[in-house]
Amino acid sequence: GESVGLHLPTLSVQEGDNSIINCAYSNSASDYFIWYKQESGKGPQFIIDIRSNMDKRQGQRVTVLLNKTVKHLSLQIAATQPGDSAVYFCAVKNTGNQFYFGTGTSLTVIP
Amino acid sequence: GAGVSQSPSNKVTEKGKDVELRCDPISGHTALYWYRQSLGQGLEFLIYFQGNSAPDKSGLPSDRFSAERTGGSVSTLTIQRTQQEDSAVYLCASSLWRDTDTQYFGPGTRLTVL
């Protein structure tokens, strides 16, 4: 199986600062990782993904880092904006092809 | 194009009643998932459909839960004899294939069992 957890249930940052959201997983065989953003009343929205053969991937204002040694995944948001306020959670796929989801970190951006 | 849609957006029912939740996946997506999201919990996998293959029902919490996918498109999740602990947001997602493509989520159905 798989156990997925986030380090902080809530995170507050000042507008313009960088945000870092962390996720830990348990199964060393996990091979695909996704970060989702979920705004109130909406379904999760794909942000960025990374496969186990990589340790870093960048998108627009977002970077995902994967440390397979300690089974840790992080999402970095640069120059955080009020529109980034949402719940962020990671999803981890193991070799059994099932996705396991973390409980989410609620990000609040302070203007 | 249109995304994943779900209906109803909200459903309030009495304990013991049956409910049906509907999911319209993105056209052409062969994989369809149902998840349950309870307050303060991560998404809980319920069931997965891939093309014409037998569905993966390993996440269904009890035999009161069932799902169908007709014609490889629309899916219905049925909960019989609802209980208060069934109250949650039920999310549907679709992807082109199972494990190599992004899952696109619908807005969810918020189920409240009184």
PDB file of C-alpha atoms in Angstrom:
ATOM      1  CA  GLY A   1       0.000   0.000   0.000  1.00  0.00           C
ATOM      2  CA  GLU A   2       0.944   3.592   0.461  1.00  0.00           C
ATOM      3  CA  SER A   3       0.720   6.243   3.110  1.00  0.00           C
ATOM      4  CA  VAL A   4       0.792   9.873   2.055  1.00  0.00           C
ATOM      5  CA  GLY A   5       0.981  12.786   4.447  1.00  0.00           C
ATOM      6  CA  LEU A   6       1.593  16.481   4.396  1.00  0.00           C
ATOM      7  CA  HIS A   7       3.758  18.218   6.906  1.00  0.00           C
ATOM      8  CA  LEU A   8       1.522  21.206   7.604  1.00  0.00           C
ATOM      9  CA  PRO A   9      -2.264  21.357   7.408  1.00  0.00           C
ATOM     10  CA  THR A  10      -2.191  25.144   7.012  1.00  0.00           C
ATOM     11  CA  LEU A  11       0.278  27.664   5.640  1.00  0.00           C
ATOM     12  CA  SER A  12       0.061  31.457   5.534  1.00  0.00           C
ATOM     13  CA  VAL A  13       2.376  33.531   3.375  1.00  0.00           C
ATOM     14  CA  GLN A  14       2.658  37.159   2.422  1.00  0.00           C
ATOM     15  CA  GLU A  15       1.786  38.080  -1.126  1.00  0.00           C
ATOM     16  CA  GLY A  16       4.941  38.050  -3.229  1.00  0.00           C
ATOM     17  CA  ASP A  17       6.788  35.577  -1.019  1.00  0.00           C
ATOM     18  CA  ASN A  18       7.598  32.027  -2.072  1.00  0.00           C
ATOM     19  CA  SER A  19       5.537  29.137  -0.709  1.00  0.00           C
ATOM     20  CA  ILE A  20       6.757  25.629  -0.035  1.00  0.00           C
ATOM     21  CA  ILE A  21       4.328  22.783   0.559  1.00  0.00           C
ATOM     22  CA  ASN A  22       5.643  19.363   1.521  1.00  0.00           C
ATOM     23  CA  CYS A  23       4.455  15.819   1.171  1.00  0.00           C
ATOM     24  CA  ALA A  24       5.888  12.529   2.430  1.00  0.00           C
ATOM     25  CA  TYR A  25       5.138   9.068   1.086  1.00  0.00           C
ATOM     26  CA  SER A  26       5.948   5.616   2.330  1.00  0.00           C
ATOM     27  CA  ASN A  27       6.309   3.282  -0.636  1.00  0.00           C
ATOM     28  CA  SER A  28       9.744   3.431  -2.215  1.00  0.00           C
ATOM     29  CA  ALA A  29       8.302   1.783  -5.350  1.00  0.00           C
ATOM     30  CA  SER A  30       6.070   4.796  -6.047  1.00  0.00           C
ATOM     31  CA  ASP A  31       6.844   6.092  -9.501  1.00  0.00           C
ATOM     32  CA  TYR A  32       4.533   8.981 -10.365  1.00  0.00           C
ATOM     33  CA  PHE A  33       3.652  12.054  -8.340  1.00  0.00           C
ATOM     34  CA  ILE A  34       1.140  14.844  -8.914  1.00  0.00           C
ATOM     35  CA  TRP A  35       0.320  18.092  -7.153  1.00  0.00           C
ATOM     36  CA  TYR A  36      -3.276  19.316  -7.220  1.00  0.00           C
ATOM     37  CA  LYS A  37      -4.880  22.614  -6.255  1.00  0.00           C
ATOM     38  CA  GLN A  38      -8.416  22.611  -4.932  1.00  0.00           C
ATOM     39  CA  GLU A  39     -10.391  25.794  -4.491  1.00  0.00           C
ATOM     40  CA  SER A  40     -13.481  25.921  -2.346  1.00  0.00           C
ATOM     41  CA  GLY A  41     -16.429  24.197  -3.982  1.00  0.00           C
ATOM     42  CA  LYS A  42     -14.414  22.937  -6.925  1.00  0.00           C
ATOM     43  CA  GLY A  43     -12.767  19.713  -7.939  1.00  0.00           C
ATOM     44  CA  PRO A  44      -8.984  19.269  -7.743  1.00  0.00           C
ATOM     45  CA  GLN A  45      -7.022  20.919 -10.546  1.00  0.00           C
ATOM     46  CA  PHE A  46      -3.768  19.489 -11.893  1.00  0.00           C
ATOM     47  CA  ILE A  47      -0.751  21.717 -11.257  1.00  0.00           C
ATOM     48  CA  ILE A  48       2.358  19.749 -12.057  1.00  0.00           C
ATOM     49  CA  ASP A  49       3.614  16.193 -12.061  1.00  0.00           C
ATOM     50  CA  ILE A  50       6.934  14.397 -11.852  1.00  0.00           C
ATOM     51  CA  ARG A  51       8.099  10.849 -12.492  1.00  0.00           C
ATOM     52  CA  SER A  52      10.530   8.918 -10.374  1.00  0.00           C
ATOM     53  CA  ASN A  53      13.322   9.197 -12.935  1.00  0.00           C
ATOM     54  CA  MET A  54      13.489  12.942 -12.270  1.00  0.00           C
ATOM     55  CA  ASP A  55      14.222  14.983  -9.152  1.00  0.00           C
ATOM     56  CA  LYS A  56      13.028  18.401 -10.293  1.00  0.00           C
ATOM     57  CA  ARG A  57      10.490  19.774 -12.694  1.00  0.00           C
ATOM     58  CA  GLN A  58       9.485  23.365 -13.311  1.00  0.00           C
ATOM     59  CA  GLY A  59       6.301  24.926 -14.562  1.00  0.00           C
ATOM     60  CA  GLN A  60       4.995  28.437 -14.611  1.00  0.00           C
ATOM     61  CA  ARG A  61       5.818  29.820 -11.124  1.00  0.00           C
ATOM     62  CA  VAL A  62       5.777  26.274  -9.724  1.00  0.00           C
ATOM     63  CA  THR A  63       8.542  23.770  -9.118  1.00  0.00           C
ATOM     64  CA  VAL A  64       8.216  20.227  -7.866  1.00  0.00           C
ATOM     65  CA  LEU A  65      11.148  18.563  -6.127  1.00  0.00           C
ATOM     66  CA  LEU A  66      11.364  14.843  -5.532  1.00  0.00           C
ATOM     67  CA  ASN A  67      13.759  13.279  -3.041  1.00  0.00           C
ATOM     68  CA  LYS A  68      13.431   9.535  -3.399  1.00  0.00           C
ATOM     69  CA  THR A  69      16.040   8.850  -0.730  1.00  0.00           C
ATOM     70  CA  VAL A  70      13.832  10.237   2.026  1.00  0.00           C
ATOM     71  CA  LYS A  71      10.568   9.759   0.114  1.00  0.00           C
ATOM     72  CA  HIS A  72       9.713  13.433   0.144  1.00  0.00           C
ATOM     73  CA  LEU A  73       7.983  15.638  -2.388  1.00  0.00           C
ATOM     74  CA  SER A  74       7.629  19.402  -2.333  1.00  0.00           C
ATOM     75  CA  LEU A  75       5.793  22.061  -4.290  1.00  0.00           C
ATOM     76  CA  GLN A  76       7.321  25.501  -4.520  1.00  0.00           C
ATOM     77  CA  ILE A  77       5.220  28.445  -5.647  1.00  0.00           C
ATOM     78  CA  ALA A  78       7.162  31.555  -6.591  1.00  0.00           C
ATOM     79  CA  ALA A  79       5.838  35.061  -5.947  1.00  0.00           C
ATOM     80  CA  THR A  80       2.659  33.783  -4.333  1.00  0.00           C
ATOM     81  CA  GLN A  81      -0.496  35.623  -5.357  1.00  0.00           C
ATOM     82  CA  PRO A  82      -3.926  35.894  -3.702  1.00  0.00           C
ATOM     83  CA  GLY A  83      -5.306  33.611  -6.406  1.00  0.00           C
ATOM     84  CA  ASP A  84      -3.002  30.879  -5.151  1.00  0.00           C
ATOM     85  CA  SER A  85      -5.034  30.583  -1.955  1.00  0.00           C
ATOM     86  CA  ALA A  86      -6.443  27.057  -1.989  1.00  0.00           C
ATOM     87  CA  VAL A  87      -5.886  23.564  -0.622  1.00  0.00           C
ATOM     88  CA  TYR A  88      -2.918  21.805  -2.179  1.00  0.00           C
ATOM     89  CA  PHE A  89      -2.420  18.068  -2.021  1.00  0.00           C
ATOM     90  CA  CYS A  90      -0.141  15.514  -3.526  1.00  0.00           C
ATOM     91  CA  ALA A  91      -1.072  12.260  -5.198  1.00  0.00           C
ATOM     92  CA  VAL A  92       1.277   9.310  -5.361  1.00  0.00           C
ATOM     93  CA  LYS A  93       1.045   6.332  -7.658  1.00  0.00           C
ATOM     94  CA  ASN A  94       2.684   3.059  -6.803  1.00  0.00           C
ATOM     95  CA  THR A  95       3.466   0.184  -9.112  1.00  0.00           C
ATOM     96  CA  GLY A  96      -0.003  -1.171  -8.455  1.00  0.00           C
ATOM     97  CA  ASN A  97      -1.367   1.748 -10.494  1.00  0.00           C
ATOM     98  CA  GLN A  98      -3.559   3.102  -7.720  1.00  0.00           C
ATOM     99  CA  PHE A  99      -3.266   6.732  -6.639  1.00  0.00           C
ATOM    100  CA  TYR A 100      -2.991   7.706  -2.968  1.00  0.00           C
ATOM    101  CA  PHE A 101      -3.787  11.231  -1.914  1.00  0.00           C
ATOM    102  CA  GLY A 102      -2.549  13.367   0.950  1.00  0.00           C
ATOM    103  CA  THR A 103      -4.985  15.272   3.165  1.00  0.00           C
ATOM    104  CA  GLY A 104      -3.980  18.673   1.865  1.00  0.00           C
ATOM    105  CA  THR A 105      -2.341  21.898   3.011  1.00  0.00           C
ATOM    106  CA  SER A 106      -4.543  24.966   3.100  1.00  0.00           C
ATOM    107  CA  LEU A 107      -2.555  27.911   1.725  1.00  0.00           C
ATOM    108  CA  THR A 108      -3.647  31.412   2.657  1.00  0.00           C
ATOM    109  CA  VAL A 109      -2.036  34.356   0.917  1.00  0.00           C
ATOM    110  CA  ILE A 110      -2.013  37.550   2.965  1.00  0.00           C
ATOM    111  CA  PRO A 111      -2.257  40.694   0.804  1.00  0.00           C
TER     112      PRO A 111
ATOM    113  CA  GLY B   1     -13.572  21.415 -24.740  1.00  0.00           C
ATOM    114  CA  ALA B   2     -15.947  20.510 -21.929  1.00  0.00           C
ATOM    115  CA  GLY B   3     -14.477  19.142 -18.760  1.00  0.00           C
ATOM    116  CA  VAL B   4     -15.760  16.458 -16.440  1.00  0.00           C
ATOM    117  CA  SER B   5     -19.257  17.235 -15.234  1.00  0.00           C
ATOM    118  CA  GLN B   6     -21.138  15.795 -12.276  1.00  0.00           C
ATOM    119  CA  SER B   7     -24.718  15.974 -11.159  1.00  0.00           C
ATOM    120  CA  PRO B   8     -26.306  16.866  -8.906  1.00  0.00           C
ATOM    121  CA  SER B   9     -23.928  19.380  -7.356  1.00  0.00           C
ATOM    122  CA  ASN B  10     -25.622  18.917  -4.002  1.00  0.00           C
ATOM    123  CA  LYS B  11     -27.787  16.132  -2.685  1.00  0.00           C
ATOM    124  CA  VAL B  12     -29.526  15.995   0.664  1.00  0.00           C
ATOM    125  CA  THR B  13     -31.202  12.726   1.550  1.00  0.00           C
ATOM    126  CA  GLU B  14     -32.618  10.931   4.521  1.00  0.00           C
ATOM    127  CA  LYS B  15     -30.899   8.002   6.142  1.00  0.00           C
ATOM    128  CA  GLY B  16     -31.951   4.748   4.511  1.00  0.00           C
ATOM    129  CA  LYS B  17     -32.728   6.233   1.093  1.00  0.00           C
ATOM    130  CA  ASP B  18     -30.885   5.308  -2.101  1.00  0.00           C
ATOM    131  CA  VAL B  19     -29.008   7.932  -4.122  1.00  0.00           C
ATOM    132  CA  GLU B  20     -27.533   8.041  -7.613  1.00  0.00           C
ATOM    133  CA  LEU B  21     -24.663  10.300  -8.554  1.00  0.00           C
ATOM    134  CA  ARG B  22     -23.776  10.924 -12.179  1.00  0.00           C
ATOM    135  CA  CYS B  23     -20.475  11.607 -13.912  1.00  0.00           C
ATOM    136  CA  ASP B  24     -19.915  12.682 -17.523  1.00  0.00           C
ATOM    137  CA  PRO B  25     -16.221  12.251 -18.329  1.00  0.00           C
ATOM    138  CA  ILE B  26     -14.273  14.131 -20.948  1.00  0.00           C
ATOM    139  CA  SER B  27     -15.110  12.789 -24.390  1.00  0.00           C
ATOM    140  CA  GLY B  28     -12.581  10.204 -25.519  1.00  0.00           C
ATOM    141  CA  HIS B  29     -11.202   9.466 -22.066  1.00  0.00           C
ATOM    142  CA  THR B  30     -11.131   5.728 -21.476  1.00  0.00           C
ATOM    143  CA  ALA B  31     -10.404   5.771 -17.752  1.00  0.00           C
ATOM    144  CA  LEU B  32     -12.886   6.928 -15.126  1.00  0.00           C
ATOM    145  CA  TYR B  33     -12.420   7.083 -11.373  1.00  0.00           C
ATOM    146  CA  TRP B  34     -14.704   7.722  -8.418  1.00  0.00           C
ATOM    147  CA  TYR B  35     -13.303   9.139  -5.183  1.00  0.00           C
ATOM    148  CA  ARG B  36     -14.799  10.197  -1.876  1.00  0.00           C
ATOM    149  CA  GLN B  37     -13.550  13.254  -0.022  1.00  0.00           C
ATOM    150  CA  SER B  38     -14.592  13.543   3.600  1.00  0.00           C
ATOM    151  CA  LEU B  39     -13.961  16.637   5.682  1.00  0.00           C
ATOM    152  CA  GLY B  40     -10.319  16.786   6.720  1.00  0.00           C
ATOM    153  CA  GLN B  41      -9.468  13.598   4.830  1.00  0.00           C
ATOM    154  CA  GLY B  42      -7.568  12.898   1.656  1.00  0.00           C
ATOM    155  CA  LEU B  43      -9.306  11.563  -1.393  1.00  0.00           C
ATOM    156  CA  GLU B  44     -10.370   7.973  -0.935  1.00  0.00           C
ATOM    157  CA  PHE B  45     -10.353   5.784  -4.024  1.00  0.00           C
ATOM    158  CA  LEU B  46     -13.662   4.009  -4.628  1.00  0.00           C
ATOM    159  CA  ILE B  47     -13.762   2.442  -8.084  1.00  0.00           C
ATOM    160  CA  TYR B  48     -12.035   2.616 -11.442  1.00  0.00           C
ATOM    161  CA  PHE B  49     -13.195   1.853 -14.989  1.00  0.00           C
ATOM    162  CA  GLN B  50     -10.826   1.321 -17.921  1.00  0.00           C
ATOM    163  CA  GLY B  51     -12.402   0.819 -21.301  1.00  0.00           C
ATOM    164  CA  ASN B  52     -14.318  -2.444 -21.479  1.00  0.00           C
ATOM    165  CA  SER B  53     -12.288  -4.149 -18.759  1.00  0.00           C
ATOM    166  CA  ALA B  54     -13.857  -5.301 -15.521  1.00  0.00           C
ATOM    167  CA  PRO B  55     -13.857  -2.389 -13.063  1.00  0.00           C
ATOM    168  CA  ASP B  56     -11.480  -2.230 -10.107  1.00  0.00           C
ATOM    169  CA  LYS B  57     -13.905  -2.152  -7.185  1.00  0.00           C
ATOM    170  CA  SER B  58     -11.297  -2.596  -4.482  1.00  0.00           C
ATOM    171  CA  GLY B  59     -12.028   0.781  -2.881  1.00  0.00           C
ATOM    172  CA  LEU B  60     -15.768   0.423  -2.390  1.00  0.00           C
ATOM    173  CA  PRO B  61     -16.371   0.607   1.380  1.00  0.00           C
ATOM    174  CA  SER B  62     -19.361  -1.729   1.505  1.00  0.00           C
ATOM    175  CA  ASP B  63     -21.794  -3.643  -0.665  1.00  0.00           C
ATOM    176  CA  ARG B  64     -24.172  -0.687  -0.428  1.00  0.00           C
ATOM    177  CA  PHE B  65     -21.928   1.059  -2.961  1.00  0.00           C
ATOM    178  CA  SER B  66     -21.973   0.178  -6.647  1.00  0.00           C
ATOM    179  CA  ALA B  67     -21.151   1.875  -9.922  1.00  0.00           C
ATOM    180  CA  GLU B  68     -21.816   1.394 -13.583  1.00  0.00           C
ATOM    181  CA  ARG B  69     -20.358   2.871 -16.708  1.00  0.00           C
ATOM    182  CA  THR B  70     -22.608   2.626 -19.724  1.00  0.00           C
ATOM    183  CA  GLY B  71     -21.201   2.632 -23.233  1.00  0.00           C
ATOM    184  CA  GLY B  72     -17.765   3.493 -21.961  1.00  0.00           C
ATOM    185  CA  SER B  73     -18.856   7.026 -21.148  1.00  0.00           C
ATOM    186  CA  VAL B  74     -21.315   8.173 -18.470  1.00  0.00           C
ATOM    187  CA  SER B  75     -20.959   6.613 -15.038  1.00  0.00           C
ATOM    188  CA  THR B  76     -23.417   6.348 -12.161  1.00  0.00           C
ATOM    189  CA  LEU B  77     -22.403   5.755  -8.550  1.00  0.00           C
ATOM    190  CA  THR B  78     -25.242   4.311  -6.485  1.00  0.00           C
ATOM    191  CA  ILE B  79     -25.368   4.253  -2.708  1.00  0.00           C
ATOM    192  CA  GLN B  80     -28.134   2.124  -1.252  1.00  0.00           C
ATOM    193  CA  ARG B  81     -29.605   2.558   2.232  1.00  0.00           C
ATOM    194  CA  THR B  82     -27.516   5.642   2.874  1.00  0.00           C
ATOM    195  CA  GLN B  83     -25.965   6.190   6.290  1.00  0.00           C
ATOM    196  CA  GLN B  84     -24.819   9.419   7.912  1.00  0.00           C
ATOM    197  CA  GLU B  85     -21.187   8.371   7.510  1.00  0.00           C
ATOM    198  CA  ASP B  86     -21.724   8.392   3.742  1.00  0.00           C
ATOM    199  CA  SER B  87     -21.903  12.196   3.864  1.00  0.00           C
ATOM    200  CA  ALA B  88     -18.982  13.507   1.825  1.00  0.00           C
ATOM    201  CA  VAL B  89     -18.065  15.036  -1.500  1.00  0.00           C
ATOM    202  CA  TYR B  90     -17.979  12.438  -4.239  1.00  0.00           C
ATOM    203  CA  LEU B  91     -15.527  13.271  -7.001  1.00  0.00           C
ATOM    204  CA  CYS B  92     -15.261  11.791 -10.446  1.00  0.00           C
ATOM    205  CA  ALA B  93     -12.149  12.006 -12.610  1.00  0.00           C
ATOM    206  CA  SER B  94     -11.262  10.838 -16.096  1.00  0.00           C
ATOM    207  CA  SER B  95      -8.028  10.375 -17.978  1.00  0.00           C
ATOM    208  CA  LEU B  96      -6.987   9.146 -21.399  1.00  0.00           C
ATOM    209  CA  TRP B  97      -5.404   6.017 -19.958  1.00  0.00           C
ATOM    210  CA  ARG B  98      -4.935   4.869 -16.409  1.00  0.00           C
ATOM    211  CA  ASP B  99      -1.460   5.479 -15.190  1.00  0.00           C
ATOM    212  CA  THR B 100       0.270   7.661 -17.728  1.00  0.00           C
ATOM    213  CA  ASP B 101      -2.100  10.559 -18.022  1.00  0.00           C
ATOM    214  CA  THR B 102      -3.390  13.311 -15.822  1.00  0.00           C
ATOM    215  CA  GLN B 103      -6.695  12.803 -14.089  1.00  0.00           C
ATOM    216  CA  TYR B 104      -9.140  15.624 -14.715  1.00  0.00           C
ATOM    217  CA  PHE B 105     -11.629  16.065 -11.917  1.00  0.00           C
ATOM    218  CA  GLY B 106     -15.244  17.123 -11.940  1.00  0.00           C
ATOM    219  CA  PRO B 107     -16.611  19.646  -9.417  1.00  0.00           C
ATOM    220  CA  GLY B 108     -17.991  16.893  -7.215  1.00  0.00           C
ATOM    221  CA  THR B 109     -21.349  16.078  -5.657  1.00  0.00           C
ATOM    222  CA  ARG B 110     -21.776  17.059  -2.028  1.00  0.00           C
ATOM    223  CA  LEU B 111     -23.893  14.384  -0.371  1.00  0.00           C
ATOM    224  CA  THR B 112     -25.516  15.071   2.980  1.00  0.00           C
ATOM    225  CA  VAL B 113     -27.332  12.243   4.739  1.00  0.00           C
ATOM    226  CA  LEU B 114     -29.635  13.439   7.506  1.00  0.00           C
TER     227      LEU B 114
END
